[in-house]
Structure formats: C-alpha cells, structure tokens
Short mmCIF file of C-alpha atoms in Angstrom, two decimals:
data_model
loop_
_atom_site.label_atom_id
_atom_site.label_comp_id
_atom_site.label_asym_id
_atom_site.label_seq_id
_atom_site.Cartn_x
_atom_site.Cartn_y
_atom_site.Cartn_z
CA UNK A 1 52.61 75.70 96.16
CA UNK A 2 52.97 77.52 92.87
CA UNK A 3 55.50 74.91 91.75
CA UNK A 4 53.09 72.12 92.52
CA UNK A 5 50.39 73.80 90.47
CA UNK A 6 52.65 74.32 87.50
CA UNK A 7 54.04 70.80 87.55
CA UNK A 8 50.69 69.07 88.01
CA UNK A 9 48.04 70.69 85.80
CA UNK A 10 44.44 69.62 86.29
CA UNK A 11 42.39 68.18 83.45
CA UNK A 12 38.63 68.09 82.90
CA UNK A 13 36.28 65.65 81.22
CA UNK A 14 32.49 65.47 80.89
CA UNK A 15 30.94 62.30 82.31
CA UNK A 16 27.17 62.72 82.45
CA UNK A 17 24.26 64.24 84.31
CA UNK A 18 22.70 63.93 87.77
CA UNK A 19 19.05 64.35 88.69
CA UNK A 20 18.08 67.00 91.24
CA UNK A 21 14.39 66.84 92.09
CA UNK A 22 14.48 69.85 94.43
CA UNK A 23 15.60 72.23 91.69
CA UNK A 24 13.09 70.69 89.28
CA UNK A 25 10.23 71.68 91.58
CA UNK A 26 11.61 75.20 91.93
CA UNK A 27 12.46 76.06 88.34
CA UNK A 28 11.40 73.30 85.96
CA UNK A 29 14.85 71.87 85.26
CA UNK A 30 16.49 68.92 86.99
CA UNK A 31 19.92 68.33 85.43
CA UNK A 32 23.19 68.49 87.26
CA UNK A 33 26.07 67.92 84.88
CA UNK A 34 29.18 66.05 85.98
CA UNK A 35 32.87 66.74 85.39
CA UNK A 36 36.02 64.92 86.36
CA UNK A 37 39.26 66.66 87.34
CA UNK A 38 42.59 64.90 87.62
CA UNK A 39 46.29 65.61 87.71
CA UNK A 40 48.44 64.67 84.73
CA UNK A 41 50.86 62.96 87.11
CA UNK A 42 48.02 61.08 88.85
CA UNK A 43 45.34 60.24 86.23
CA UNK A 44 43.83 57.36 88.21
CA UNK A 45 42.51 59.57 91.02
CA UNK A 46 39.48 61.44 89.69
CA UNK A 47 37.88 64.38 91.48
CA UNK A 48 34.22 64.62 90.50
CA UNK A 49 32.13 67.79 90.59
CA UNK A 50 28.40 68.05 89.88
CA UNK A 51 27.24 71.45 88.68
CA UNK A 52 24.72 73.45 86.70
CA UNK A 53 25.06 76.64 84.68
CA UNK A 54 24.90 79.60 87.12
CA UNK A 55 23.19 81.68 84.41
CA UNK A 56 20.38 79.14 84.44
CA UNK A 57 20.06 79.59 88.21
CA UNK A 58 19.97 83.39 87.87
CA UNK A 59 17.26 83.18 85.21
CA UNK A 60 15.24 80.81 87.40
CA UNK A 61 15.46 83.06 90.47
CA UNK A 62 14.62 86.27 88.61
CA UNK A 63 11.95 84.54 86.52
CA UNK A 64 10.05 83.09 89.45
CA UNK A 65 6.57 84.71 89.39
CA UNK A 66 6.37 84.37 93.17
CA UNK A 67 9.29 86.82 93.47
CA UNK A 68 8.06 89.35 90.88
CA UNK A 69 6.80 91.92 93.38
CA UNK A 70 9.80 91.62 95.69
CA UNK A 71 12.77 91.82 93.30
CA UNK A 72 14.81 95.02 93.51
CA UNK A 73 16.09 96.42 90.20
CA UNK A 74 17.99 99.49 91.35
CA UNK A 75 19.75 100.53 94.58
CA UNK A 76 17.95 102.73 97.07
CA UNK A 77 18.91 105.10 99.85
CA UNK A 78 16.82 104.74 102.99
CA UNK A 79 16.84 107.31 105.79
CA UNK A 80 15.55 107.34 109.35
CA UNK A 81 13.40 110.42 108.78
CA UNK A 82 12.43 113.11 106.27
CA UNK A 83 15.54 115.19 107.06
CA UNK A 84 17.64 112.53 105.30
CA UNK A 85 20.59 112.98 107.64
CA UNK A 86 20.99 109.39 108.83
CA UNK A 87 21.15 106.46 106.42
CA UNK A 88 19.79 102.97 107.10
CA UNK A 89 21.81 100.02 105.83
CA UNK A 90 19.89 96.76 106.11
CA UNK A 91 19.74 95.19 102.64
CA UNK A 92 22.28 94.83 99.86
CA UNK A 93 20.52 97.45 97.73
CA UNK A 94 20.83 100.07 100.50
CA UNK A 95 24.65 100.05 100.42
CA UNK A 96 27.06 102.30 98.56
CA UNK A 97 28.59 99.53 96.42
CA UNK A 98 25.53 98.91 94.25
CA UNK A 99 25.03 102.66 93.80
CA UNK A 100 28.61 102.95 92.55
CA UNK A 101 28.46 99.98 90.14
CA UNK A 102 25.04 100.94 88.79
CA UNK A 103 26.53 104.11 87.30
CA UNK A 104 28.67 102.00 84.93
CA UNK A 105 25.72 100.08 83.47
CA UNK A 106 23.80 101.01 80.32
CA UNK A 107 20.49 102.80 80.72
CA UNK A 108 17.75 100.39 81.77
CA UNK A 109 20.11 97.59 82.82
CA UNK A 110 20.27 96.11 86.30
CA UNK A 111 22.70 94.10 88.40
CA UNK A 112 22.17 90.53 89.50
CA UNK A 113 24.00 90.46 92.82
CA UNK A 114 25.26 86.89 93.04
CA UNK A 115 25.72 85.46 96.54
CA UNK A 116 27.66 82.20 96.86
CA UNK A 117 27.51 80.08 100.02
CA UNK A 118 29.61 76.98 100.69
CA UNK A 119 29.98 74.66 103.65
CA UNK A 120 31.32 71.12 103.78
CA UNK A 121 28.59 69.06 105.42
CA UNK A 122 28.81 65.87 107.46
CA UNK A 123 26.05 63.51 106.40
CA UNK A 124 24.11 61.30 108.80
CA UNK A 125 25.69 58.31 110.48
CA UNK A 126 23.55 56.04 108.29
CA UNK A 127 25.55 57.17 105.25
CA UNK A 128 28.83 55.83 106.62
CA UNK A 129 30.05 59.19 107.98
CA UNK A 130 30.42 60.56 104.47
CA UNK A 131 30.61 64.27 103.65
CA UNK A 132 29.13 66.48 100.96
CA UNK A 133 30.44 69.80 99.67
CA UNK A 134 27.47 71.79 98.37
CA UNK A 135 27.65 75.21 96.74
CA UNK A 136 24.51 77.33 96.94
CA UNK A 137 23.57 80.47 95.02
CA UNK A 138 21.09 83.22 95.71
CA UNK A 139 20.71 86.87 94.69
CA UNK A 140 21.00 90.10 96.66
CA UNK A 141 18.11 91.45 94.58
CA UNK A 142 15.80 89.44 96.84
CA UNK A 143 15.01 90.42 100.44
CA UNK A 144 17.36 88.72 102.87
CA UNK A 145 14.38 87.22 104.69
CA UNK A 146 13.74 85.11 101.59
CA UNK A 147 17.17 83.48 101.88
CA UNK A 148 16.16 81.91 105.20
CA UNK A 149 12.88 80.43 103.98
CA UNK A 150 13.15 77.13 102.06
CA UNK A 151 9.59 77.60 100.84
CA UNK A 152 10.67 80.67 98.84
CA UNK A 153 13.16 78.64 96.74
CA UNK A 154 15.48 81.66 96.87
CA UNK A 155 18.63 79.65 97.59
CA UNK A 156 19.48 77.10 94.89
CA UNK A 157 22.02 74.29 94.82
CA UNK A 158 24.47 75.09 92.02
CA UNK A 159 27.17 72.46 92.57
CA UNK A 160 28.65 69.65 94.61
CA UNK A 161 32.43 69.89 94.94
CA UNK A 162 34.71 66.89 95.19
CA UNK A 163 35.30 65.45 98.66
CA UNK A 164 37.86 62.89 97.50
CA UNK A 165 40.98 62.70 99.66
CA UNK A 166 43.01 60.79 97.04
CA UNK A 167 45.59 63.45 96.22
CA UNK A 168 48.81 61.47 96.20
CA UNK A 169 50.16 59.49 99.12
CA UNK A 170 53.79 60.29 98.29
CA UNK A 171 53.33 64.05 98.69
CA UNK A 172 54.36 66.05 101.72
CA UNK A 173 51.73 67.65 103.95
CA UNK A 174 52.44 71.05 102.41
CA UNK A 175 52.04 69.76 98.86
CA UNK A 176 48.82 67.94 99.76
CA UNK A 177 47.41 71.17 101.16
CA UNK A 178 48.42 72.96 97.96
CA UNK A 179 46.64 70.38 95.83
CA UNK A 180 43.46 70.63 97.89
CA UNK A 181 43.50 74.39 97.41
CA UNK A 182 44.08 74.02 93.69
CA UNK A 183 41.26 71.49 93.25
CA UNK A 184 38.88 73.84 95.08
CA UNK A 185 39.85 76.94 93.11
CA UNK A 186 39.88 75.18 89.73
CA UNK A 187 36.46 73.68 90.50
CA UNK A 188 34.96 77.05 91.45
CA UNK A 189 36.63 78.70 88.45
CA UNK A 190 35.04 76.15 86.14
CA UNK A 191 31.59 76.38 87.77
CA UNK A 192 31.46 80.21 87.71
CA UNK A 193 33.16 80.65 84.33
CA UNK A 194 29.87 81.46 82.49
CA UNK A 195 29.39 84.53 84.71
CA UNK A 196 32.51 86.24 83.33
CA UNK A 197 31.12 86.89 79.86
CA UNK A 198 27.65 87.65 81.21
CA UNK A 199 29.13 90.11 83.72
CA UNK A 200 30.93 92.01 80.95
CA UNK A 201 28.25 92.08 78.26
CA UNK A 202 25.06 91.26 80.14
CA UNK A 203 22.36 88.65 79.56
CA UNK A 204 18.68 88.94 78.76
CA UNK A 205 16.37 87.47 81.39
CA UNK A 206 12.60 87.03 81.39
CA UNK A 207 11.52 88.24 84.83
CA UNK A 208 8.58 86.96 86.84
CA UNK A 209 6.45 89.92 85.75
CA UNK A 210 6.84 88.90 82.10
CA UNK A 211 9.24 91.69 81.07
CA UNK A 212 12.62 91.01 79.48
CA UNK A 213 15.48 92.95 81.04
CA UNK A 214 19.23 93.08 80.50
CA UNK A 215 21.05 91.85 83.59
CA UNK A 216 24.72 91.98 84.55
CA UNK A 217 25.55 89.23 87.07
CA UNK A 218 28.34 90.19 89.50
CA UNK A 219 29.73 88.08 92.32
CA UNK A 220 28.89 90.35 95.24
CA UNK A 221 29.14 88.18 98.34
CA UNK A 222 30.81 84.93 99.39
CA UNK A 223 29.37 83.32 102.52
CA UNK A 224 31.66 80.82 104.25
CA UNK A 225 32.82 79.81 107.71
CA UNK A 226 36.44 80.16 108.85
CA UNK A 227 37.93 77.01 107.23
CA UNK A 228 36.33 77.88 103.88
CA UNK A 229 37.49 81.51 104.19
CA UNK A 230 41.07 80.31 104.56
CA UNK A 231 40.59 78.02 101.57
CA UNK A 232 39.15 80.78 99.40
CA UNK A 233 41.92 83.25 100.32
CA UNK A 234 44.71 80.61 100.26
CA UNK A 235 45.52 81.62 103.83
CA UNK A 236 47.19 79.37 106.38
CA UNK A 237 44.76 77.90 108.91
CA UNK A 238 45.16 79.82 112.17
CA UNK A 239 45.86 83.14 110.48
CA UNK A 240 43.48 85.87 109.40
CA UNK A 241 41.92 85.37 105.94
CA UNK A 242 41.09 89.08 105.74
CA UNK A 243 44.40 90.73 106.58
CA UNK A 244 48.14 90.08 106.35
CA UNK A 245 48.68 89.68 110.10
CA UNK A 246 50.83 86.74 111.17
CA UNK A 247 49.77 84.21 113.80
CA UNK A 248 51.68 86.13 116.50
CA UNK A 249 50.09 89.46 115.58
CA UNK A 250 46.47 88.36 115.87
CA UNK A 251 44.61 90.18 118.61
CA UNK A 252 46.83 93.25 118.57
CA UNK A 253 45.16 96.66 118.52
CA UNK A 254 47.16 97.85 115.52
CA UNK A 255 45.41 97.01 112.25
CA UNK A 256 47.34 95.04 109.64
CA UNK A 257 47.29 95.49 105.88
CA UNK A 258 44.20 93.89 104.34
CA UNK A 259 44.37 90.93 102.01
CA UNK A 260 44.27 91.94 98.35
CA UNK A 261 43.08 90.04 95.31
CA UNK A 262 46.55 90.09 93.80
CA UNK A 263 47.93 88.38 96.92
CA UNK A 264 45.56 85.42 96.53
CA UNK A 265 46.15 85.25 92.77
CA UNK A 266 49.91 85.15 93.35
CA UNK A 267 49.49 82.12 95.63
CA UNK A 268 47.18 80.36 93.18
#
C-alpha cells in the first residue's frame, strides 16, 4: 500500500462553491467550497470533495447566542456527594483528559473539543440508489443532549467526501483498497488542515455572550461505525481497529497490544 501511495500522488484543484441552505440558517454563511483530487497516473478520474473551513464552523458554534449559557469553558470534577470520594463521568468536560490538556494552555484560554462524525449514507430509491459521504462537526463544550437535537444546530455539516468508485480498473483488489484509503485520508487531511495551526497557536472567537476569547481547537473524538473505524485506522476489515489482534485472536480473553498512531501513519 505504501508503494501505491508513493507511485501515485494525489493532486488538488479548486473548482467552485456549493450552496448549503441549512448552514446558512444556523450561522449566516452558506458556502461549501469544492476541490478535486486525482492521481497523476489517472488524471481523468476526479474525486470531488465539498467542504468548509472547520474554523468557521467552530466560530459559528461558539458564537451562537442560543448556546451562550450552556457552553463549558473549563473542565469540571463532579462527585456523587459532598465527601468527594466518587467521581461522576457523564460529559466530556468531566473527564481527566481535558483537565490534563488545560494545564498546558495560557491563562484565560480554553479548549474547543472538536468531535468529528462520519457515515456513508444510502440516499432514497428516488435518487437512483446513490450514496453520500457527509462529515459532521460538533463541539464537546456543548452538552451532549444538544448533539441529538437538530433544532439546536449543534451538529454542522463540514464536508461531503467523494463517493466515486473510479479508481483504476487495471488495479488489483489490494491496490484498489489502498487507493480508497488514501483518498479518504488525504481528503480528511485537507479538510482539517486549518485546525493544525489554530491548535498550536490558538484563534480568537467571539462567543455568544459577546466576549472574545482565545480558543485552541483539538480533535478530541471521532465518531464512526465499524467500516469507518477500519478505514480511519487503515485496519483490515474483519480485524479490530483498536488493537493489534489478528482475525484468529479476536474473542480471546488475553488483551492484545493497542493500535498506536505511529502504526497507522506507517501504513499511510
């Protein structure tokens, strides 16, 4: 797979913009930009992605006046009683991870806990059995109950990934799978690229209460079903995307070594 990636680099080009009325109602902007990806060895087959700047989505979510009283700026520790012997973990801000990361931020700064959700969707039969590949974004700074209410506009469409199956008819099944993985990872890398600089140096956001705060967006959670988990981790379908267990070792009582970031990066 690595050889395929090296021999067939992907290219990008800007092609235009796409209207999105739902996001316009939620945040006042309606533009989805469009990019084309293609392989140097196969320039005729274009893979189109529609996307918007994730920093714009973060600013819209944190700047929504309807959320002003519910946004969490710092982590909290919640206990069952006044003795403070038993912790309650029910929201992202009640966990240990945010408490640990918060200590590395400048005084007065806060985290924007980015949650990404993806799921390839089968459209209705009236659309010719076509599929869509939406990518949604929300924030862990909002109560989780908000994520389940469309009326709260707490979960925003950030991109449509390519669903094109034109990846080279002459390739073997293994090489086709490698190309699909590469297209997915290069698309997500491009879409989330603006968060890298903002995560290191922060970004100023006007919140719904009118105050300007410095925010550090960090990808905190990736919500996906099993096929997408395998795709994200570059794991073989039928194996565990979370650990290094082989197909024959699944279900055994002995725990296997967990997947590491460097393992996925080595495959990519």
